[in-house]
XYZ file of C-alpha atoms in Angstrom:
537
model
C 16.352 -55.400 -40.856
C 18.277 -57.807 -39.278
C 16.036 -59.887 -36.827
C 17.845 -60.038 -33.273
C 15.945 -62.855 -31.087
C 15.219 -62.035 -27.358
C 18.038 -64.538 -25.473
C 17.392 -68.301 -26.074
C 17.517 -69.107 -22.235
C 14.319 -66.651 -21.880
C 12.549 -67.998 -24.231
C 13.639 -71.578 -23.447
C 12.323 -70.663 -19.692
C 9.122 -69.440 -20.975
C 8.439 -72.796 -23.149
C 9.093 -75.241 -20.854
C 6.492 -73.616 -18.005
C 3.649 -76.121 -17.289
C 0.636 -74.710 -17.720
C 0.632 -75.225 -13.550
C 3.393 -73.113 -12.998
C 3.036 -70.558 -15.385
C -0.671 -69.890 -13.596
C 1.529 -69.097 -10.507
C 3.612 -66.736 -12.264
C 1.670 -63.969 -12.793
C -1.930 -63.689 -11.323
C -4.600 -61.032 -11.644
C -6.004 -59.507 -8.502
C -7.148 -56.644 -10.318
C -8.740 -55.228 -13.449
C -7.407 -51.709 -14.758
C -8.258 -49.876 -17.800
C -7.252 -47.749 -20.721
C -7.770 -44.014 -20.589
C -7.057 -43.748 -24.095
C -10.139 -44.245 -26.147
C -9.804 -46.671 -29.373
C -11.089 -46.203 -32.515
C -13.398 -48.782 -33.719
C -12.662 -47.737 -37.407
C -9.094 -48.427 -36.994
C -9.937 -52.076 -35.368
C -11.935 -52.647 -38.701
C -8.489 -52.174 -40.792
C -6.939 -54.529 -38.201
C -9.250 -57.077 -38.741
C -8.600 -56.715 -42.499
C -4.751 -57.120 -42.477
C -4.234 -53.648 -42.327
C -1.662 -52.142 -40.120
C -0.682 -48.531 -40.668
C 1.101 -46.231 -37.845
C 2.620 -42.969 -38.752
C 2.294 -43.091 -42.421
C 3.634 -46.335 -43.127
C 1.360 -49.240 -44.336
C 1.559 -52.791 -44.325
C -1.056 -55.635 -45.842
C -0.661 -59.433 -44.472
C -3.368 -61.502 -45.658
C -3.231 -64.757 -43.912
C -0.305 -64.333 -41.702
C 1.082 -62.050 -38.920
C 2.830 -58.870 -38.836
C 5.766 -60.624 -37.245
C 6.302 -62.495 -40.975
C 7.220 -59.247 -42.620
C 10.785 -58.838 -43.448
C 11.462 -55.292 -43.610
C 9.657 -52.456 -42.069
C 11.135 -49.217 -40.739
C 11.775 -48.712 -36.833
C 8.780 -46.830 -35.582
C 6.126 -49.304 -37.173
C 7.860 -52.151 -36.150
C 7.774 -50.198 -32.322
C 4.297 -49.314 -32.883
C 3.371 -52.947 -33.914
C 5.148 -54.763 -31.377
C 3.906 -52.310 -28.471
C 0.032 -53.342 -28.955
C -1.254 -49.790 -28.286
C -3.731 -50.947 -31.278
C -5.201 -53.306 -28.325
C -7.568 -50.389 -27.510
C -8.713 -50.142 -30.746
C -10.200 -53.610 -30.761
C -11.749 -52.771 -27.404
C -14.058 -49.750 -28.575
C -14.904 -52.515 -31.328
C -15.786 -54.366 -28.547
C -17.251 -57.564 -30.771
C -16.908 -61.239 -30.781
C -14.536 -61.144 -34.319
C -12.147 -58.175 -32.830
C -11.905 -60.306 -29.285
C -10.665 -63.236 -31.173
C -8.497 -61.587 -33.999
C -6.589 -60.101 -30.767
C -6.124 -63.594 -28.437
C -5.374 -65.049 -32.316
C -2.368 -62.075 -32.776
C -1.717 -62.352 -29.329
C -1.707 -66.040 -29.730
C 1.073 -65.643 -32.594
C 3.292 -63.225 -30.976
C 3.938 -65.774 -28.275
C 4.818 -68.142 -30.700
C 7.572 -66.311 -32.840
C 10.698 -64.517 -32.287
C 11.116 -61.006 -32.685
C 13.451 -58.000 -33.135
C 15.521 -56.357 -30.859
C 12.987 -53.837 -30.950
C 10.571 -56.027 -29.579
C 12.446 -55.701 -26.274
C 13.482 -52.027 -26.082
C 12.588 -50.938 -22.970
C 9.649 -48.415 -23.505
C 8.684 -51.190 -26.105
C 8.297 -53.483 -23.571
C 7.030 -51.074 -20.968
C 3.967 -50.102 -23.514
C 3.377 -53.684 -24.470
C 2.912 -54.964 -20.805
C 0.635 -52.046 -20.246
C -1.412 -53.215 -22.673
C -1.653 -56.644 -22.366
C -2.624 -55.494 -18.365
C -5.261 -53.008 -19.087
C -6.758 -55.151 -22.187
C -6.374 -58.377 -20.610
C -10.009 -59.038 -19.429
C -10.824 -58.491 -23.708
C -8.366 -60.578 -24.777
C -8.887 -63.427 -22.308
C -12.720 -63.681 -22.615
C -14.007 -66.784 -24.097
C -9.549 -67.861 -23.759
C -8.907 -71.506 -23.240
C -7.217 -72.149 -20.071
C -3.655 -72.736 -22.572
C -4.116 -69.351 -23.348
C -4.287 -68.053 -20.327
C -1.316 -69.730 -18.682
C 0.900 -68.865 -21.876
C -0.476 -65.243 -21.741
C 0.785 -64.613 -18.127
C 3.625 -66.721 -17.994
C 4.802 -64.101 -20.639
C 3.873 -60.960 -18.865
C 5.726 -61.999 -15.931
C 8.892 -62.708 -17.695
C 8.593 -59.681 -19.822
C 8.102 -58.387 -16.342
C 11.380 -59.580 -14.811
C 13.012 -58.571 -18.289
C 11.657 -54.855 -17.634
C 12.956 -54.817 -14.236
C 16.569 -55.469 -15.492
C 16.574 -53.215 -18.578
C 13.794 -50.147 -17.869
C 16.710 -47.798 -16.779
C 18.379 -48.586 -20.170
C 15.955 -46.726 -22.171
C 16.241 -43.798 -24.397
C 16.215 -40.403 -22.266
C 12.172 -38.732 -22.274
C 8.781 -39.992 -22.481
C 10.373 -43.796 -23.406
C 11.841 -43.703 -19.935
C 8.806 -42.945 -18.748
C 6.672 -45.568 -20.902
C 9.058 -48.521 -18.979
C 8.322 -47.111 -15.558
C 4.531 -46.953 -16.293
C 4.451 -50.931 -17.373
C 6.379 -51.873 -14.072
C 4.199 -49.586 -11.926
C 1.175 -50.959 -13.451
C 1.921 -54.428 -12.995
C 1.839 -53.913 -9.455
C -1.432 -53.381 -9.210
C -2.860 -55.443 -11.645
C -0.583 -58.594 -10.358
C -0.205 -60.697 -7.686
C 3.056 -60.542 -6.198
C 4.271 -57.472 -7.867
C 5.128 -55.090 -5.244
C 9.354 -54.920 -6.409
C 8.247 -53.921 -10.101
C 5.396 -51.531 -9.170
C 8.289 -49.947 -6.310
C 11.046 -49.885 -9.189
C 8.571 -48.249 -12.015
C 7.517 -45.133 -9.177
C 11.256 -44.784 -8.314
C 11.907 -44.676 -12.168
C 8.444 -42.673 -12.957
C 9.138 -39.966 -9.794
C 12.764 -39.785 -11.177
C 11.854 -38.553 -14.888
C 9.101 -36.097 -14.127
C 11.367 -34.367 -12.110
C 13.909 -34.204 -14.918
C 11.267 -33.731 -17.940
C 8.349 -31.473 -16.275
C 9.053 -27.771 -15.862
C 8.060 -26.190 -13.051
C 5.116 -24.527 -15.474
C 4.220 -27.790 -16.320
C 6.340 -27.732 -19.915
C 8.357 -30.758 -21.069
C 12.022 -30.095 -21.221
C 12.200 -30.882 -24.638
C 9.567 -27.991 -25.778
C 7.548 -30.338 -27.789
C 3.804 -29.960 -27.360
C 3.713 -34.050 -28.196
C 5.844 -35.302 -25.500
C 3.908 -32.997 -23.427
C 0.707 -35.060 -24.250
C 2.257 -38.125 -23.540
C 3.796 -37.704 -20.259
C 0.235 -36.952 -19.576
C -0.941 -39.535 -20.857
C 1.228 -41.903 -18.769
C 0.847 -40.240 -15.469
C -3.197 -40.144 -16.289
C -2.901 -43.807 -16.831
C -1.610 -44.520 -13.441
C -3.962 -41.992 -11.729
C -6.632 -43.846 -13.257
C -5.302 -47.469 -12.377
C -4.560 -46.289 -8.687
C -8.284 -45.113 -9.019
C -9.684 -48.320 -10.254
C -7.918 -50.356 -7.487
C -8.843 -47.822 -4.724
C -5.111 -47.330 -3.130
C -3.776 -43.925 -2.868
C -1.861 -42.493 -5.357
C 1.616 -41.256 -4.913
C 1.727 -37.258 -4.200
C 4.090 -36.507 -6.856
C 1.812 -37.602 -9.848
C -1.043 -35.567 -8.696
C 1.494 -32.962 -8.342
C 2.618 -32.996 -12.087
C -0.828 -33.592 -13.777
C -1.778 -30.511 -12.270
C 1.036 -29.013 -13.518
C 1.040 -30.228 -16.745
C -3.295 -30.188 -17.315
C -3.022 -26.131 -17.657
C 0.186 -26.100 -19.971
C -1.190 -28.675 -22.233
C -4.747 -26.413 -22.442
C -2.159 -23.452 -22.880
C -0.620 -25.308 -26.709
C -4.008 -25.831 -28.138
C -5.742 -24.411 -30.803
C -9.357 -23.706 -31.338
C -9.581 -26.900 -32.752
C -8.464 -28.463 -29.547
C -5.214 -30.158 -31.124
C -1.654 -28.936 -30.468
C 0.324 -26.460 -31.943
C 3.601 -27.329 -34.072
C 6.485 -26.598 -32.607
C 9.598 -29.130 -32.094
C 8.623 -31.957 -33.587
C 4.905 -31.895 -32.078
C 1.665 -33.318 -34.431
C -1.766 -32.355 -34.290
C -2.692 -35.131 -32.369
C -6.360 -36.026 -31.486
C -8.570 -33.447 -30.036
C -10.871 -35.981 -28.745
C -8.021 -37.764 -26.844
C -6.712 -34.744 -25.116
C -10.039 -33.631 -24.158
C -10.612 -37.092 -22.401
C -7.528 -36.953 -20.651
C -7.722 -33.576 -19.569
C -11.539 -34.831 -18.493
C -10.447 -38.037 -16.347
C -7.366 -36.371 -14.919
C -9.680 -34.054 -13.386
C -7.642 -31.184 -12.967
C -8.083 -27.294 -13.351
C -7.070 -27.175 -16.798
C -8.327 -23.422 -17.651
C -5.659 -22.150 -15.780
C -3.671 -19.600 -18.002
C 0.086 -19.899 -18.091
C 0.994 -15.919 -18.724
C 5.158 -16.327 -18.251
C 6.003 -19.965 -19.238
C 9.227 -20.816 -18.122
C 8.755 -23.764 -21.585
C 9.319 -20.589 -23.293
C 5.654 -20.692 -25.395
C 3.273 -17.619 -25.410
C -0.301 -17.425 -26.299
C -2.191 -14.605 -27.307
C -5.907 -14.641 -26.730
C -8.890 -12.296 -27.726
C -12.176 -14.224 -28.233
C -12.138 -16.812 -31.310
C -8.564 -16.133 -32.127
C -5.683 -17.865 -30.809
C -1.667 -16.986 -31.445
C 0.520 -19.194 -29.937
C 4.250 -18.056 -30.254
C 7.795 -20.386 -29.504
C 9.843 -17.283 -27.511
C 12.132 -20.118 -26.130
C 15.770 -21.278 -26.470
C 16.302 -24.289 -27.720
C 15.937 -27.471 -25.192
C 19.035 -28.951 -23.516
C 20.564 -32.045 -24.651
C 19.799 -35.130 -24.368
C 16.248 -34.098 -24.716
C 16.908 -31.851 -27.858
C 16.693 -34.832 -30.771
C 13.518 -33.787 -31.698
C 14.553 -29.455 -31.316
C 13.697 -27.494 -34.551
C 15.302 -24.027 -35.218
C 11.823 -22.017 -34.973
C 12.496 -19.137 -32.864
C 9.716 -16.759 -32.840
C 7.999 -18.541 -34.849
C 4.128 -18.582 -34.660
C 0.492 -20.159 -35.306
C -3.067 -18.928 -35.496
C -6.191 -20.122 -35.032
C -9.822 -18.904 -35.363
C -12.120 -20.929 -34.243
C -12.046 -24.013 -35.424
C -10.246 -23.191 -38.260
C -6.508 -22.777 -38.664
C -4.773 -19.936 -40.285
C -1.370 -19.385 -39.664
C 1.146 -22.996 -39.498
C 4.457 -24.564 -39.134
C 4.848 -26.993 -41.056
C 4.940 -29.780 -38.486
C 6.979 -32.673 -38.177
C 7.567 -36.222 -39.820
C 8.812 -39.486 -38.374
C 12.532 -39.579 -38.551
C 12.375 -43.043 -40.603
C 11.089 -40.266 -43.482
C 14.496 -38.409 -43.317
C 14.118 -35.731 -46.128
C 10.592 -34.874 -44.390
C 11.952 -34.946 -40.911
C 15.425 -32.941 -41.946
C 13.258 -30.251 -43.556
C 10.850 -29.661 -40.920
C 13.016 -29.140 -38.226
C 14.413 -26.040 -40.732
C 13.607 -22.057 -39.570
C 12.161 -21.832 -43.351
C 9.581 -24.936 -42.211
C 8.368 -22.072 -39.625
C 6.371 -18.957 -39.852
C 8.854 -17.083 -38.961
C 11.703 -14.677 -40.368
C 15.277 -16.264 -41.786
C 18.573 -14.642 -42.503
C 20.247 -15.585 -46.060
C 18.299 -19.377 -45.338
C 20.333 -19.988 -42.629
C 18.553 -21.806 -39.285
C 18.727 -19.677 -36.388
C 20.145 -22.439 -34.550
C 22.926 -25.058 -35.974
C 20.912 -28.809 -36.415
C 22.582 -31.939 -35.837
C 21.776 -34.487 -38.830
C 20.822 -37.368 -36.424
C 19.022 -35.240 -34.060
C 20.181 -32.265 -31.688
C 21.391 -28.218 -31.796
C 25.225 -28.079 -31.722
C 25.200 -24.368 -32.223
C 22.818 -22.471 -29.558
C 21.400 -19.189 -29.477
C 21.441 -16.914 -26.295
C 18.172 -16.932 -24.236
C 15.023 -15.685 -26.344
C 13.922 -12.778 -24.060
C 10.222 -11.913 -24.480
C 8.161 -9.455 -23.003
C 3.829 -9.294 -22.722
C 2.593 -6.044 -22.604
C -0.710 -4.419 -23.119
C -0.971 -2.565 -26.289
C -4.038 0.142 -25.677
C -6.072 -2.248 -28.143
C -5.232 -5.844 -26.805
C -2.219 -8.089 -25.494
C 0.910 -7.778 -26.726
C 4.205 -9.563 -27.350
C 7.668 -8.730 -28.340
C 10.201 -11.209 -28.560
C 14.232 -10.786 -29.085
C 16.222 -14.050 -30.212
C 20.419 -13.292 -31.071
C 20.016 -17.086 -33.739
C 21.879 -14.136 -36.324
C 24.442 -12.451 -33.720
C 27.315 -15.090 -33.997
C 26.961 -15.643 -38.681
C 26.182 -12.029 -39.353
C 26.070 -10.066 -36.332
C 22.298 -8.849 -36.860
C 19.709 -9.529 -33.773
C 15.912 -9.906 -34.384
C 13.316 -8.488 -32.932
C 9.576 -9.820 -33.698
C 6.533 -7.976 -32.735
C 3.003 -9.437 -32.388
C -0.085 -7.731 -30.916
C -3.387 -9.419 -31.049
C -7.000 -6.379 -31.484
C -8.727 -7.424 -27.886
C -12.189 -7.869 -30.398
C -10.263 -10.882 -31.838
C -10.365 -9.466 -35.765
C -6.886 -8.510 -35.935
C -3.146 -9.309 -35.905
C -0.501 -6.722 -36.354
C 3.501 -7.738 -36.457
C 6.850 -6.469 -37.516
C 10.041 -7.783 -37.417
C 13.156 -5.966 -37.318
C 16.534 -6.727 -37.952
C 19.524 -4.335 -36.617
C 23.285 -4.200 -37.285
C 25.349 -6.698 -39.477
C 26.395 -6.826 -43.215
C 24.168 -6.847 -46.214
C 22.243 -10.443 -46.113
C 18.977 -10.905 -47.813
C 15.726 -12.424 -45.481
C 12.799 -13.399 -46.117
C 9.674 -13.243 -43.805
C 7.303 -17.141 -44.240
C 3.868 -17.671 -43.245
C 2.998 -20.758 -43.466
C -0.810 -21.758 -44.314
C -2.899 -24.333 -43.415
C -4.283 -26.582 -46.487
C -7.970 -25.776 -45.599
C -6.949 -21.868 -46.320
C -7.334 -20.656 -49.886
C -4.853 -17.818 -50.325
C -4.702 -14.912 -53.450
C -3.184 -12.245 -54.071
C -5.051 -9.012 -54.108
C -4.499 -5.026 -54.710
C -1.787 -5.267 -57.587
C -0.080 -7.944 -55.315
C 0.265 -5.556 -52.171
C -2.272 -7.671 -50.358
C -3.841 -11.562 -50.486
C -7.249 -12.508 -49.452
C -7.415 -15.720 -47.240
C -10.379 -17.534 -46.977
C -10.874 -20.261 -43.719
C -12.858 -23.353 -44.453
C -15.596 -21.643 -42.555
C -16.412 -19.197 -45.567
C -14.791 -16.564 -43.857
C -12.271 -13.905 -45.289
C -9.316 -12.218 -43.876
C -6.992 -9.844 -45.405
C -3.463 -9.855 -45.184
C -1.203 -6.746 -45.953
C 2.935 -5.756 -45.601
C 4.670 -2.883 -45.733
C 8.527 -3.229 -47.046
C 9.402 -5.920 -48.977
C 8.152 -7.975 -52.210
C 4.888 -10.328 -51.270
C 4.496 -13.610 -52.786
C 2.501 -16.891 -52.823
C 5.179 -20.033 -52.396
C 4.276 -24.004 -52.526
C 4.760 -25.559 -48.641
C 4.120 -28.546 -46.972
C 1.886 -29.476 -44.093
C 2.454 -32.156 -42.053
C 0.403 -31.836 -38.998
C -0.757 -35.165 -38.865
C 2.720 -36.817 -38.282
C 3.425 -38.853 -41.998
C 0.674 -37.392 -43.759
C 2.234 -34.683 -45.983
C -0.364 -32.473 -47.785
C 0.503 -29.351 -49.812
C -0.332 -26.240 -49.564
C 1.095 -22.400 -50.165
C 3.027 -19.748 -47.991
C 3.108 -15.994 -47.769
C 6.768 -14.670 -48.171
C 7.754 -11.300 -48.051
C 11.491 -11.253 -49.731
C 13.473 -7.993 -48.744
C 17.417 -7.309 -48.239
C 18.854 -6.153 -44.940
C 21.647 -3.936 -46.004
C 23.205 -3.238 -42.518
C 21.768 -0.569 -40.119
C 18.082 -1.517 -39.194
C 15.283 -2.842 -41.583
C 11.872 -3.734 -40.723
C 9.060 -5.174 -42.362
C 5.387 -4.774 -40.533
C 2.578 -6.646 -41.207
C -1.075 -7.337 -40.387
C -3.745 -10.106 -41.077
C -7.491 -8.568 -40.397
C -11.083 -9.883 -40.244
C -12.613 -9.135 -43.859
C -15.147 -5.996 -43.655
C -13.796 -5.001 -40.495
C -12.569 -1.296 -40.759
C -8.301 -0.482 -40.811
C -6.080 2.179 -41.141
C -2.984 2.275 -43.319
């Protein structure tokens, strides 16, 4: 990667500050903190030379991170925004405080990447150096200091200029948060902090749906909208000034949808481009933010649908894709779906990948990475190589309705009308006792095409077939069995992916019912049950 330097006269600016005048150029008149919680494991790797973010690993013994020569995008974003800051906090000892000032401490003295100076690079970096500073500075020489904030206030004044530049979504809304914080961590800050709520007030109304969804229907953007928003609710708390209306306003918009797109496990489900993420950090969020986050979303206007009956969980994508400019991250998963019971996970997609992993990333974003039904492997939805849908299917329509023995869904998506003239219809209705799933999916009009129903398994689940191959037996991590049967079609056990954990692939097996559509209407129905419990054919 060629290494772009931020402008000579900035950096020219920043070295010749006396120590004097660089104490005058940005002063703390308040302390704020991190609502993320670090991992102290993580700060041990650190400490060791260690630096890993999304799959990607790299060693330096002796030296910086800002030596290496060549590193993909996102880990050089992820290195240079010194999130891992809070990671050395929940270390919290002597060695972590000093191997941070000592990074910190080198990062002032090099030149960096462009990068380095994106906007909601910059945005994330001066929101942690602000909410870490009182860990970083402790036991500081007074050089320190002034170098420290005489950088923070021209990274400041850089911000200011280049904050509306940033990529459309939640990187907008990372350079609004580090201006908005630095008015109320700094003296003489009140044009930033003004400029990041105009910026912040601007993008929530563009990215949050009136249910509280993110406009680009991905669970993980979702989270971190939150996250931002909860990190200025909790820095307006800290400082005791009131908060402007239109954050509380969102986080209790958002707190419900977010509760709505988790499993049993309390992590996300995987649709467009969304990880696992940490079930510990959305439970503290949704715990500081305190907001009514049980509410149940029963007609999301995001276009998700859950389906609830005591341990088991079905959460179902019955949306169109998102709009530009906030489809880069889209996949073509219409009606496709995940379950959970319990803790355990049963039913997948098959997640996403960073996009420096292209082959991963391409494939995920595919209808056969889904648990979900595809036409002669063709995506219901055209995907742009570089990100984006160039060929859109009509609204999914979907409909809830009570079945006699639980909730019910049934969802209609026209991804097949324009290539073969064949619409889909996918039915899902979950047993109100939680032991049972039963689906079909039909398939009317068109030319002869073959399809091919996927279900997608999570890694923990051991899967085999069963009954002369009419049936498989899945058994959870738990120890417990369910059965899963089809009528139409040929069933088989395929090799899939999981990557859940964003950059972490891990393999494990499908169930795919093969069949050909031969014009007309063809359906296949299907049905996963609690082991021992009692069914009819």
């Amino acid at each position: 990667m060629t290494h772009l330097t931020w402008p000579d006269r900035i950096l020219d600016r920043w070295r010749t500050h006396s120590a004097r005048t660089a104490g005058k150029s940005a002063q703390f008149i308040a302390s704020i903190d991190d609502v993320f919680p670090g991992e102290s494991r993580r700060a041990d790797e650190l400490l060791h030379g260690h630096y890993r973010f999304l799959g990607e690993e790299r060693v330096f013994r002796g030296h910086p991170p800002w030596k290496v020569n060549e590193a993909s995008p996102v880990w050089w974003r992820e290195v240079h925004s010194f999130e891992w800051l809070r990671d050395f906090s929940a270390n919290g000892g002597i060695a972590a405080s000093n191997k941070a000032r000592e990074l910190c401490q080198t990062w002032l003295d090099s030149r960096h990447n462009e990068i380095a100076w994106r906007p909601d690079v910059l945005g994330r970096r001066i929101s942690s150096w602000l909410t870490h500073a009182s860990f970083i500075m402790r036991d500081a020489d007074s050089r320190f200091r002034s170098n420290y904030l005489a950088s923070l206030a021209l990274q400041i004044r850089r911000l200011e200029k280049t904050a509306h530049r940033g990529p459309d979504g939640e990187e907008r809304l990372a350079a609004g948060t580090g201006l908005a914080l630095s008015g109320l961590a700094l003296a003489r800050s009140e044009r930033p902090h003004a400029r990041g709520l105009r910026l912040i007030e601007t993008e929530v109304r563009r990215q949050v749906l009136s249910d509280g969804g993110h406009v680009s229907r991905n669970p993980s953007a979702l989270l971190y909208t939150f996250t931002e928003l909860a990190r200025l609710q909790a820095a307006y708390r800290s400082v005791e000034k009131e908060m402007p209306s239109f954050i509380t306003h969102a986080l209790d918009r958002i707190a419900p949808m977010l509760q709505y797109l988790r499993h049993g496990d309390g992590r996300l489900a995987l649709f467009n481009g969304a990880s696992e993420e940490s079930s510990g950090t959305i439970a503290t969020l949704l715990r500081s933010s305190k907001t009514d986050e049980g509410l149940q979303v029963p007609s999301a206007s995001t276009g998700y649908q859950q389906l609830k009956a005591k341990r088991l969980i079905v959460c179902v994508d019955a949306g169109a894709p998102p709009p530009g400019p906030f489809d880069k991250d889209a996949h073509a998963g219409a009606a496709s779906f995940e379950v959970s019971v319990g803790q355990e996970r049963l039913v997948v997609n098959c997640g996403a990948a960073p996009k420096h992993q292209q082959d991963w990333w391409t494939a995920c974003r595919a209808t056969a990475a889904h648990s979900a039904l595809i036409v002669s492997d063709t995506n219901t939805v055209g995907l742009t190589p570089d990100g984006g849908v160039h060929r859109r299917a009509v609204p999914v329509r979907a409909r809830r309705y009570d079945s006699g023995e639980g909730l019910a869904l049934e969802i209609h998506h026209d991804g097949y009308l324009k290539t073969f003239d064949i619409r889909h219809t996918r039915t899902i209705a979950v047993a109100s006792d939680g032991t049972g799933i039963e689906g079909e999916d039909r398939l009317i009009g068109g030319r002869s095409k073959p399809f091919a129903v996927r279900f997608h398994l999570h890694p923990s689940t051991n899967v085999s077939l069963i009954q002369e191959g009419s049936a498989a037996l899945l058994r959870l991590a738990d120890g417990s069995g369910w059965i899963f049967m089809a009528k139409g079609g040929r069933l088989s056990i395929e090799s899939s992916i999981y990557l859940g954990v964003r950059g972490e692939a891990r393999r494990t097996e499908q169930l795919v019912i093969n069949d050909t559509h031969s014009g007309g209407e063809s359906w296949i129905s299907w049905r996963f049950y609690l082991s021992g419990q009692e069914h009819h054919e």
